Short mmCIF file of C-alpha atoms and ligand atoms in Angstrom, two decimals:
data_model
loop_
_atom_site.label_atom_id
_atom_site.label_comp_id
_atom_site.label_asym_id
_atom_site.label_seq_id
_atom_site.Cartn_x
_atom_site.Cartn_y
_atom_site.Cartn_z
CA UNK A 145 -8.20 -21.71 13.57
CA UNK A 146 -8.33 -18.94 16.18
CA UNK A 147 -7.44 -15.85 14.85
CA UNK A 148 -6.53 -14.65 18.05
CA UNK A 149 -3.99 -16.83 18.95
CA UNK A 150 -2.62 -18.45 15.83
CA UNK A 151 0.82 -16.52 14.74
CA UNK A 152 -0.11 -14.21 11.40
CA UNK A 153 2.21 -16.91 9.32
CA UNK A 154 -0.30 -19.41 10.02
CA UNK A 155 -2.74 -17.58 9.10
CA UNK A 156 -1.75 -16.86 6.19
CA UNK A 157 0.36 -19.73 5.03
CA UNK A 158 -3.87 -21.79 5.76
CA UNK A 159 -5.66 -18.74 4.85
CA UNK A 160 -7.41 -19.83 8.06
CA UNK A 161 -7.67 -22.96 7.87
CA UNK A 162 -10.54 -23.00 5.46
CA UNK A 163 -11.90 -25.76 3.49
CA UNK A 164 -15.01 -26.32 1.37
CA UNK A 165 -17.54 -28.40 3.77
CA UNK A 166 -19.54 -29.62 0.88
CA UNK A 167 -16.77 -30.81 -1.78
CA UNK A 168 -14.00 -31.48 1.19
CA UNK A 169 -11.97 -29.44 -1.09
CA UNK A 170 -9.09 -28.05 1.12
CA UNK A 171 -9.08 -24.94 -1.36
CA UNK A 172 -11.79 -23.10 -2.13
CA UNK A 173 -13.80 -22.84 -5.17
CA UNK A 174 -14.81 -19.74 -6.89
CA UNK A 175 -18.05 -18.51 -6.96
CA UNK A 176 -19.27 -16.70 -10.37
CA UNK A 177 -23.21 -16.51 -9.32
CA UNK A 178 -24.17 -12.65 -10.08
CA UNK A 179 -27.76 -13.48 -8.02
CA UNK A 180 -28.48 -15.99 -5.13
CA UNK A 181 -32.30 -17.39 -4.51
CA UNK A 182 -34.77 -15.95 -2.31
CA UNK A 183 -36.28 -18.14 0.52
CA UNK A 184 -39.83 -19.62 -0.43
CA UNK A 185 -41.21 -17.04 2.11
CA UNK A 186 -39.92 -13.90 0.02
CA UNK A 187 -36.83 -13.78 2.70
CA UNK A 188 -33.12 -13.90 1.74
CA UNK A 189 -31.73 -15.81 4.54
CA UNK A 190 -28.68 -16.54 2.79
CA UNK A 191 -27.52 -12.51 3.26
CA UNK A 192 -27.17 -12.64 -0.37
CA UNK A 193 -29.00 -10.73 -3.07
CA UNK A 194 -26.97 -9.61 -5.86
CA UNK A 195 -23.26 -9.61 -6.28
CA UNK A 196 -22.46 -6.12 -6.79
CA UNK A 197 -22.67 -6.24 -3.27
CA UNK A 198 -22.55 -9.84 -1.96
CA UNK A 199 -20.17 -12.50 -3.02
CA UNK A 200 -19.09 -15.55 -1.27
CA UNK A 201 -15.96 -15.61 -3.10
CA UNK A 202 -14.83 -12.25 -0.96
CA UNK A 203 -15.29 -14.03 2.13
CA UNK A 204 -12.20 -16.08 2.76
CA UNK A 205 -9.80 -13.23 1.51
CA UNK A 206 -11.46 -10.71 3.86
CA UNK A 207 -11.38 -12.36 6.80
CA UNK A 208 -7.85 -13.51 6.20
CA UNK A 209 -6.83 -9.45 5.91
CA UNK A 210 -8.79 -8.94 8.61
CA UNK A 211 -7.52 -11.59 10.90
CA UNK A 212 -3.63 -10.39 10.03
CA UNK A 213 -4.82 -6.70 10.59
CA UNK A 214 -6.83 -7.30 14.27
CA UNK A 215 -10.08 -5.93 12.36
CA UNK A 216 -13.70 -6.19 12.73
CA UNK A 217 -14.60 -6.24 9.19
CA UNK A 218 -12.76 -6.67 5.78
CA UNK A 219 -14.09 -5.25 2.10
CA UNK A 220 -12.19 -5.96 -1.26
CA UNK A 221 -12.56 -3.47 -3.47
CA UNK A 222 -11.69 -3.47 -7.74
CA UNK A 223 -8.62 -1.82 -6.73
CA UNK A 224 -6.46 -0.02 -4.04
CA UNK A 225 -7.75 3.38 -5.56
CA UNK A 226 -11.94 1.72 -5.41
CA UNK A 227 -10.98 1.21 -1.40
CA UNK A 228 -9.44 4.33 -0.64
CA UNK A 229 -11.77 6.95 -2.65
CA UNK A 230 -15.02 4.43 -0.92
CA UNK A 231 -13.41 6.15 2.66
CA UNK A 232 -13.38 10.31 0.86
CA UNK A 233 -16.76 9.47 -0.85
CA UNK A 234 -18.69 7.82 2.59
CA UNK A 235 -18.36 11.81 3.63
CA UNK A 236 -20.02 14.75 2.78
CA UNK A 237 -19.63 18.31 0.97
CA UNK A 238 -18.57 20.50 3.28
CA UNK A 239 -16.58 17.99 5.22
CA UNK A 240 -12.62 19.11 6.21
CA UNK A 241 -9.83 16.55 5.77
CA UNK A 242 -6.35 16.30 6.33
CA UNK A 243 -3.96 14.28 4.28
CA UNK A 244 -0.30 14.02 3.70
CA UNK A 245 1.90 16.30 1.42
CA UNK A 246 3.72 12.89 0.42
CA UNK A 247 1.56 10.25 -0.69
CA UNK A 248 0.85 7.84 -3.55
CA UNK A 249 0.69 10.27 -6.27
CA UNK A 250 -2.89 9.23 -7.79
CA UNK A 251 -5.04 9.02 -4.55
CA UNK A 252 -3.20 12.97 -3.92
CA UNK A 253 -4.71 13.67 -7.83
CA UNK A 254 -8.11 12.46 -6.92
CA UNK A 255 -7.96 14.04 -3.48
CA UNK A 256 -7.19 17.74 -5.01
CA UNK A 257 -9.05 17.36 -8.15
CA UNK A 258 -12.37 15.13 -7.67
CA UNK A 259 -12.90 15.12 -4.02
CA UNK A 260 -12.35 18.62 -4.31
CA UNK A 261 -14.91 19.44 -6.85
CA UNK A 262 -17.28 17.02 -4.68
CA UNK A 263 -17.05 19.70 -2.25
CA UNK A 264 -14.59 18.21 0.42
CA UNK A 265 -12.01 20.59 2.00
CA UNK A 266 -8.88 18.76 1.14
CA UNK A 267 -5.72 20.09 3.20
CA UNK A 268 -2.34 18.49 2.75
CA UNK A 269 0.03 19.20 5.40
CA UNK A 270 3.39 17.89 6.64
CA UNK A 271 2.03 14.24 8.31
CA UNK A 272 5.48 13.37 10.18
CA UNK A 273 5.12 16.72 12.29
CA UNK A 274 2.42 16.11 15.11
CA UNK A 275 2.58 19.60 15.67
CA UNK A 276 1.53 20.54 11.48
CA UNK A 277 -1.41 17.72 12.09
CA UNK A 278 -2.22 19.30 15.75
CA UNK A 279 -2.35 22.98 13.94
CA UNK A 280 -4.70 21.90 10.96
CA UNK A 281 -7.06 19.84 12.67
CA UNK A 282 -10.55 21.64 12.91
CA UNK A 283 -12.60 20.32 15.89
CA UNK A 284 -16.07 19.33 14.59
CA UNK A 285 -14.96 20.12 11.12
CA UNK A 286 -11.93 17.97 10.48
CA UNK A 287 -14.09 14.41 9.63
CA UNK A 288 -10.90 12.71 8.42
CA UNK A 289 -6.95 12.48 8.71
CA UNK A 290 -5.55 10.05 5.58
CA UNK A 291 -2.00 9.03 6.48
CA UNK A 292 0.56 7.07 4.68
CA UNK A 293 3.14 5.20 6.51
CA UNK A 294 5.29 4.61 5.10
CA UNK A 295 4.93 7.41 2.74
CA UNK A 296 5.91 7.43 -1.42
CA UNK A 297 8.50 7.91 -2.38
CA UNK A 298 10.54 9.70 -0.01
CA UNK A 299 9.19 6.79 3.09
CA UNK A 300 8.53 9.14 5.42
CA UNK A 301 7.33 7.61 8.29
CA UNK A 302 4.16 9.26 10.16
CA UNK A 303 4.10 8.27 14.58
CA UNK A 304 0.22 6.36 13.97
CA UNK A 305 -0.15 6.31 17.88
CA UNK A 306 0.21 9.92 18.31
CA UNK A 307 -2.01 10.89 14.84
CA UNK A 308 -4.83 8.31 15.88
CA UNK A 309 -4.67 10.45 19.29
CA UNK A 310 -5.14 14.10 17.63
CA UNK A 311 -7.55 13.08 15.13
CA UNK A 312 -9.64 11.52 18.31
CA UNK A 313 -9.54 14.48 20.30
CA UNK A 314 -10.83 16.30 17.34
CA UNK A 315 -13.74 14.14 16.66
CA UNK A 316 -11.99 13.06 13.14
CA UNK A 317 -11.15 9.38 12.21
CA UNK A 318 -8.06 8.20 11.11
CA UNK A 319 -7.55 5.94 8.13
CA UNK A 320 -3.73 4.55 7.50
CA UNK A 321 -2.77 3.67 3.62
CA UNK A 322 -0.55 0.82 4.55
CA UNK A 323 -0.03 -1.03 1.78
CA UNK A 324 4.27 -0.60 2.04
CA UNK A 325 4.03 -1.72 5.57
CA UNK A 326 1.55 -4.67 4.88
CA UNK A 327 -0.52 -6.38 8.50
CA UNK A 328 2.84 -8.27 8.78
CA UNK A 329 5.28 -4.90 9.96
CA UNK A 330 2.39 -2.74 11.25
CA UNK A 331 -0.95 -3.14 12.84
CA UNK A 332 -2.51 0.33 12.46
CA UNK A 333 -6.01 -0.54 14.22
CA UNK A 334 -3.96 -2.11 16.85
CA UNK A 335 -2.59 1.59 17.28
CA UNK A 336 -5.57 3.12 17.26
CA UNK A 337 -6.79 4.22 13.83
CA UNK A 338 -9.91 3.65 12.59
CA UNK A 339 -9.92 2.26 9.05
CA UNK A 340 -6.74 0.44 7.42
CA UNK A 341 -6.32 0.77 3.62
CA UNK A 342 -3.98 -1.66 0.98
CA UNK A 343 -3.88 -1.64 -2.02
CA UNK A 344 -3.69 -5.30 -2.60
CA UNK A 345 -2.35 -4.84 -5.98
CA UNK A 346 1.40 -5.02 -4.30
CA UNK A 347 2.25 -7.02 -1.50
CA UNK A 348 -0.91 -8.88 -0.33
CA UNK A 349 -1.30 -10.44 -4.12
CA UNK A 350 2.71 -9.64 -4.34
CA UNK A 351 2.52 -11.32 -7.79
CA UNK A 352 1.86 -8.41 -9.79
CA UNK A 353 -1.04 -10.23 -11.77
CA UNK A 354 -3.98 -8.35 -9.91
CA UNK A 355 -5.53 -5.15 -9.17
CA UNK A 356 -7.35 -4.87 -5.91
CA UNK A 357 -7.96 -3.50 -2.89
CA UNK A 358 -9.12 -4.01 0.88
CA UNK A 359 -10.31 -2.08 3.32
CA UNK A 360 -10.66 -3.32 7.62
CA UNK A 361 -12.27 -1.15 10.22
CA UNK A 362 -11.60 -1.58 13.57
CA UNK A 363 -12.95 -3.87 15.76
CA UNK A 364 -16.10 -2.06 17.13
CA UNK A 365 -16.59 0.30 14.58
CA UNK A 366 -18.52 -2.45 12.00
CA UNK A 367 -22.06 -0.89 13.10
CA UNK A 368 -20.55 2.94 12.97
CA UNK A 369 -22.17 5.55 10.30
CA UNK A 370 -19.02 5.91 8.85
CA UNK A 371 -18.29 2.42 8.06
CA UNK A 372 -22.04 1.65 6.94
CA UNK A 373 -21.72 4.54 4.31
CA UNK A 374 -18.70 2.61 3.18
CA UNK A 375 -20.24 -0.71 2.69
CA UNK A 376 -23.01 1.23 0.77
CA UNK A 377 -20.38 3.05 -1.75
CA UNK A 378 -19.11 -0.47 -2.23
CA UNK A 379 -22.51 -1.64 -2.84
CA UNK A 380 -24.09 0.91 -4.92
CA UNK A 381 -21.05 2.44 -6.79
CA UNK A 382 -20.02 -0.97 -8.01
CA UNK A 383 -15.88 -0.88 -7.25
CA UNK A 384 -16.46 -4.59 -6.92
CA UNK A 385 -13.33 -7.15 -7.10
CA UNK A 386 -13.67 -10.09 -9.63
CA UNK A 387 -14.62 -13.59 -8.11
CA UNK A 388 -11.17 -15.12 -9.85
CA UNK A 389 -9.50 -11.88 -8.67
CA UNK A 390 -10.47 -12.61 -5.35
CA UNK A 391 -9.39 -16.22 -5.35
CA UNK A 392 -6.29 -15.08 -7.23
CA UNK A 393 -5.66 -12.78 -4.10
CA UNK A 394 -6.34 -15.60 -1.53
CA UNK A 395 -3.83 -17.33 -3.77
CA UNK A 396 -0.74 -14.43 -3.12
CA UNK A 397 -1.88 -14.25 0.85
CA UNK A 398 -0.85 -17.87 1.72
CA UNK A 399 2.97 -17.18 0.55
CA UNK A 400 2.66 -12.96 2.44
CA UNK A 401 4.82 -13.47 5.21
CA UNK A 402 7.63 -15.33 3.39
CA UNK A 403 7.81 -12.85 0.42
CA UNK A 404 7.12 -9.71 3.12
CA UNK A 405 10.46 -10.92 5.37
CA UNK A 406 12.68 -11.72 2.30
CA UNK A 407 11.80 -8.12 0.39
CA UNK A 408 12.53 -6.55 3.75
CA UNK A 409 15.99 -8.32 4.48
CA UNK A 410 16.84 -7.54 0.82
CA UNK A 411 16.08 -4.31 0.98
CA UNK A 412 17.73 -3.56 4.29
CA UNK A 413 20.77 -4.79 2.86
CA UNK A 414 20.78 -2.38 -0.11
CA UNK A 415 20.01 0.79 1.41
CA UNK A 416 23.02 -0.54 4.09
CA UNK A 417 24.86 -1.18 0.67
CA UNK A 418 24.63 1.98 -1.15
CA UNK A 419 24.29 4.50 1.28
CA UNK A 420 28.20 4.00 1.50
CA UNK A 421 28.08 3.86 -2.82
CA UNK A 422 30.27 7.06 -3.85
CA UNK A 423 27.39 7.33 -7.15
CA UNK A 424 24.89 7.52 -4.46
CA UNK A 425 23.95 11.05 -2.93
CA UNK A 426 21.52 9.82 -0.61
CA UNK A 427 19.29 6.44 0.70
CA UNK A 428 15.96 7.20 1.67
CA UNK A 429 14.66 4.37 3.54
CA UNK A 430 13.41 4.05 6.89
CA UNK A 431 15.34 1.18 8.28
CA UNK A 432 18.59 3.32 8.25
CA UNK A 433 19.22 5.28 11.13
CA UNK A 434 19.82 8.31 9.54
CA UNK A 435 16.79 8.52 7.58
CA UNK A 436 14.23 10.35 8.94
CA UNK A 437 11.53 8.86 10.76
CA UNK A 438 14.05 6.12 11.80
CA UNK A 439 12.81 6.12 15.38
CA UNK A 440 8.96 5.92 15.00
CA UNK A 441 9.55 3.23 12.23
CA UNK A 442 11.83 1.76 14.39
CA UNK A 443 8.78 1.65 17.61
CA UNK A 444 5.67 0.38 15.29
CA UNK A 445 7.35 -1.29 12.09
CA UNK A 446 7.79 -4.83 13.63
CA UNK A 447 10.36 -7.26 11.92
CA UNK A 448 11.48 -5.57 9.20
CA UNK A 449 11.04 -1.72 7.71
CA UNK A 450 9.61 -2.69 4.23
CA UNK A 451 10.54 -3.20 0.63
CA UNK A 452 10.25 -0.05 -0.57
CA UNK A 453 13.19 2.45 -0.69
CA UNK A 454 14.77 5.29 -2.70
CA UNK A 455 18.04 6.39 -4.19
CA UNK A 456 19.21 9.73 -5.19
CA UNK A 457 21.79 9.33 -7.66
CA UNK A 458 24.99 12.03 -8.12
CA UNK A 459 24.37 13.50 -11.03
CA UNK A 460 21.18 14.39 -11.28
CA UNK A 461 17.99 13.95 -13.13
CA UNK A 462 20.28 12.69 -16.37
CA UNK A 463 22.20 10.35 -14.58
CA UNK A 464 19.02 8.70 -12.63
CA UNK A 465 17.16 7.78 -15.87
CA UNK A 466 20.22 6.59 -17.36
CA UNK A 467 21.16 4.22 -14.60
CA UNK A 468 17.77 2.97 -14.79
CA UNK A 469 18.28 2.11 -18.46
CA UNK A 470 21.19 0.40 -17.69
CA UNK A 471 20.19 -2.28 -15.38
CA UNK A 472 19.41 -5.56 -16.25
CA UNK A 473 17.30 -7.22 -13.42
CA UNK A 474 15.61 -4.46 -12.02
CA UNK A 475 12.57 -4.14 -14.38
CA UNK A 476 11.88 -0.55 -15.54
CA UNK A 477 8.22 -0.17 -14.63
CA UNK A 478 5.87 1.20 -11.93
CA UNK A 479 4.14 -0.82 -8.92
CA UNK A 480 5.84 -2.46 -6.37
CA UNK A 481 5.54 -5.42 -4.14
CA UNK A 482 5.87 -8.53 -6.48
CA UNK A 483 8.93 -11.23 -6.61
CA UNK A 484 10.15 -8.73 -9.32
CA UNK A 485 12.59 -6.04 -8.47
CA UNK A 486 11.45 -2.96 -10.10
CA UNK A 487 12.90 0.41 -10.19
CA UNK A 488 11.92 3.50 -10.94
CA UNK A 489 12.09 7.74 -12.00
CA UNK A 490 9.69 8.66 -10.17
CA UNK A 491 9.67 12.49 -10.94
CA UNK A 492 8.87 11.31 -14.47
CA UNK A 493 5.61 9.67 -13.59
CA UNK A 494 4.34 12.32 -11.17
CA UNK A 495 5.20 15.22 -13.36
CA UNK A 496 4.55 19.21 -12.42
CA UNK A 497 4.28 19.60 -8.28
CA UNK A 498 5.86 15.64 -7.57
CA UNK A 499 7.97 16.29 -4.10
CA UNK A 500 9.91 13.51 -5.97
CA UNK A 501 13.24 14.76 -6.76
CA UNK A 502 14.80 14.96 -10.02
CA UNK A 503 17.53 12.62 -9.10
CA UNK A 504 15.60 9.82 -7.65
CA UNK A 505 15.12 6.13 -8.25
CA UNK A 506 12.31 3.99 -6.78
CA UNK A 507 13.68 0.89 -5.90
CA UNK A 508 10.73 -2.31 -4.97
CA UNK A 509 12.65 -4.97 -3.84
CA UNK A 510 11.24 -8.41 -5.09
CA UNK A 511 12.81 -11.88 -3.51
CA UNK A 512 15.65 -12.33 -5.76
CA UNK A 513 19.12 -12.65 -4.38
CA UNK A 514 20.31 -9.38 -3.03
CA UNK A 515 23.96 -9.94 -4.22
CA UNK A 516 22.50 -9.90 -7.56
CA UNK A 517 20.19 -6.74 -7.36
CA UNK A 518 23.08 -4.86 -5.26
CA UNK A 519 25.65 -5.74 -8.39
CA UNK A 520 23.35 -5.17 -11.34
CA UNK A 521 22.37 -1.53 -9.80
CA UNK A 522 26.45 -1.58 -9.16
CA UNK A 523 27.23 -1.89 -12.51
CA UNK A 524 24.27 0.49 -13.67
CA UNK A 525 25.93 3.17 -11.49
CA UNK A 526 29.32 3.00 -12.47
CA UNK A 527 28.58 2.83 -16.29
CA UNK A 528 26.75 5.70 -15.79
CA UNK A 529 29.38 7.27 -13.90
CA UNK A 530 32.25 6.98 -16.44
CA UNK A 531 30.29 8.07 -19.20
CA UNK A 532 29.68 11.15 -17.79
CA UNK A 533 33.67 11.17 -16.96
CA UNK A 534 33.92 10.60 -20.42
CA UNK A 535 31.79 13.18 -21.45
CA UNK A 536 33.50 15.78 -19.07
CA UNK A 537 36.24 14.88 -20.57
CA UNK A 538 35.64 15.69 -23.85
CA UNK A 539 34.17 18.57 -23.65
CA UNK A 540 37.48 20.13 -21.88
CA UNK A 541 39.07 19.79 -25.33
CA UNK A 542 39.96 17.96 -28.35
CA UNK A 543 41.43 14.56 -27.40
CA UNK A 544 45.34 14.06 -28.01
CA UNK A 545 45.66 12.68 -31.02
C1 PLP B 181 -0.74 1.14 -5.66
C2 PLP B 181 -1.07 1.96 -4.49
C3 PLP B 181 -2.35 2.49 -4.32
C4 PLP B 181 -3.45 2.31 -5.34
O1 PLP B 181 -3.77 0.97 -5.56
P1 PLP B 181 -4.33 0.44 -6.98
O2 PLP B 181 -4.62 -0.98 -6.73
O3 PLP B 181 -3.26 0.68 -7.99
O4 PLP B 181 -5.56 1.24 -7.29
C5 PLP B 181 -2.59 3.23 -3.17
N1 PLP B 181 -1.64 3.43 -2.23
C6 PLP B 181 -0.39 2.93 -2.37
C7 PLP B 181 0.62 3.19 -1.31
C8 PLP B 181 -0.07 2.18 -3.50
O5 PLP B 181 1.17 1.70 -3.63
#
């Protein structure tokens, strides 16, 4: 299959067309070797020495990321976290980056606590104002501009195009976490940025049974110092996938584009729903043209605007967390990107200095129905609602007897 030309639901529905030339098996085995043979002549032909670093069971998964995201080169990783620190770590003391005020909340703990202490000069900044990213950038100092796109859990949306541009001028690469937006919505390296992050935990796998991650450089960039020092974190730190992770992962990649375009319609749908719910102070999501970032989504999200969204529920902090113990489908638990709807207080996980507000919910949307997620969150909201009517109630006096 040409990777070129075939349409990215081809690719992924064949994971490229793959098959196993020497059991005719039309999916693939998995590998479990730790160590490969050296050639008679001391050589290692094969490319393979040891699988901390080399494993034939990556290969298929890579190159079906990197096909969907226009790539050079594909790594999996143990986890999203294993790709994205690999990118922080391939630089050195000293070395000035830029990422966003509002990002996944763990990567933004490593970046101002470990990376820190490593010596990098972390500064987080405002990433949907070209102008903030134009201000901070420090020619010959700024190495690297992290962006999110869109962004936990607010989905701010940051223009890639015009970031990719400043960080160039600069000298600094840009790599794009886009693990909401998947290959499917957004091509990053298509819009010039350098390195494209997921963490394949969520919607790649999108069965919530995996940890992993990927990163793809761009096309170009495989033989680049930056990249190299990648491969060798990889390699020599050991964030190394599983072989049956990385099968598992090839497994959630056929079905991407039809759980991707049902999570999207669904979600559409419900921030159209309750952004006109009286319970509801606010939708964040950036399919709605009020929200911000609405037109930049709108110019490089392609067929749909994601999964993810927020609500900020009247009432407050109180009322959030008890609407979210009142549904029934929506599962109460973190992640995002599986069939499952999930939903979640976000301001709870993140704790002290979370731009999360008190009042907000964290909606994934999985692929059930969407009449039944919009009237289970319905019913959640209005129970709430008239309990606290209740409450106001009584505490205005003794009830008539
Ligand atoms: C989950 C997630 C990560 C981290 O991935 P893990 O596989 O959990 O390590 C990074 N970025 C985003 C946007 C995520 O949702």
């Amino acid at each position: 299959m040409d990777r070129h030309t075939a349409h990215p639901d081809t690719i992924a529905a064949q994971a490229l067309g793959w098959t196993d030339e020497r059991t005719r098996a039309v999916i693939p085995p998995i590998h479990v070797s730790t160590t490969y043979l050296r050639d008679e002549d001391n050589q290692y032909r094969s490319g393979r020495v040891y699988a901390r670093a080399d494993n034939p069971a990556f290969d298929q998964a890579e190159a079906v990321v990197n096909a969907l995201e226009g790539g050079g080169q594909a790594l999996l990783f143990a986890s999203g976290m294993a790709a994205a620190t690999a990118v922080f770590q391939a630089l050195a003391p000293g070395d000035h980056v830029l990422a966003p005020k509002v990002m996944y909340w763990s990567l933004r703990n490593w970046l101002v606590t470990f990376a820190t202490g490593w010596g990098l000069d972390v500064e987080l900044i405002d990433m949907t104002s070209p102008e903030a990213v134009r201000a901070a950038l420090q020619p010959g100092r700024t190495k690297l501009v992290w962006i999110e796109t869109p962004a936990n859990p607010l989905w701010t949306v940051t223009d890639i195009e015009a970031t990719a541009q400043l960080a160039h001028a600069a000298g600094a690469l840009l790599a794009v976490d886009s693990t909401v937006a998947t290959p499917l919505l957004t091509q990053p390296l298509q819009l010039g940025a350098d390195i494209v992050m997921h963490a394949a935990t969520k919607y790649l796998n999108g069965h919530s049974d995996l940890v992993a991650g990927v990163l793809v450089v761009r096309e170009g960039a495989v033989e680049s110092d930056a990249w190299q020092r990648v491969r060798k974190v990889r390699a020599q730190v050991g964030g190394t996938l599983g072989s049956f992770e990385a099968w598992l992962l090839l497994r959630g990649l056929r079905t991407l584009h039809l759980r991707v375009r049902a999570a999207c319609a669904s979600a559409m749908q419900i921030a159209a729903h309750f952004a006109q719910d009286a319970d509801v102070a606010e939708v964040l999501y950036p399919g709605l043209p009020q929200c911000h970032g609405h037109a930049v989504a709108a110019r490089q999200m392609h067929g749909g605007f994601g999964g993810m969204l927020s609500i900020r529920v009247r009432g407050g902090e109180a009322a959030a967390i008890a609407v979210a113990a009142r549904t029934q489908l929506w599962k109460r638990a973190t992640s995002l990107g599986g069939t499952e709807s999930l939903i979640e207080h976000r301001a709870s996980v993140e704790g002290p200095g979370t731009p999360a507000p008190p009042d907000l919910l964290r909606l994934s949307v999985g692929i059930e129905d969407a009449g039944d997620l919009i009237a289970d969150l319905t019913q959640a909201l209005r129970a709430t609602h008239d309990q606290s009517d209740a409450e106001k109630t009584r505490s205005a006096g003794p009830a008539p007897r």
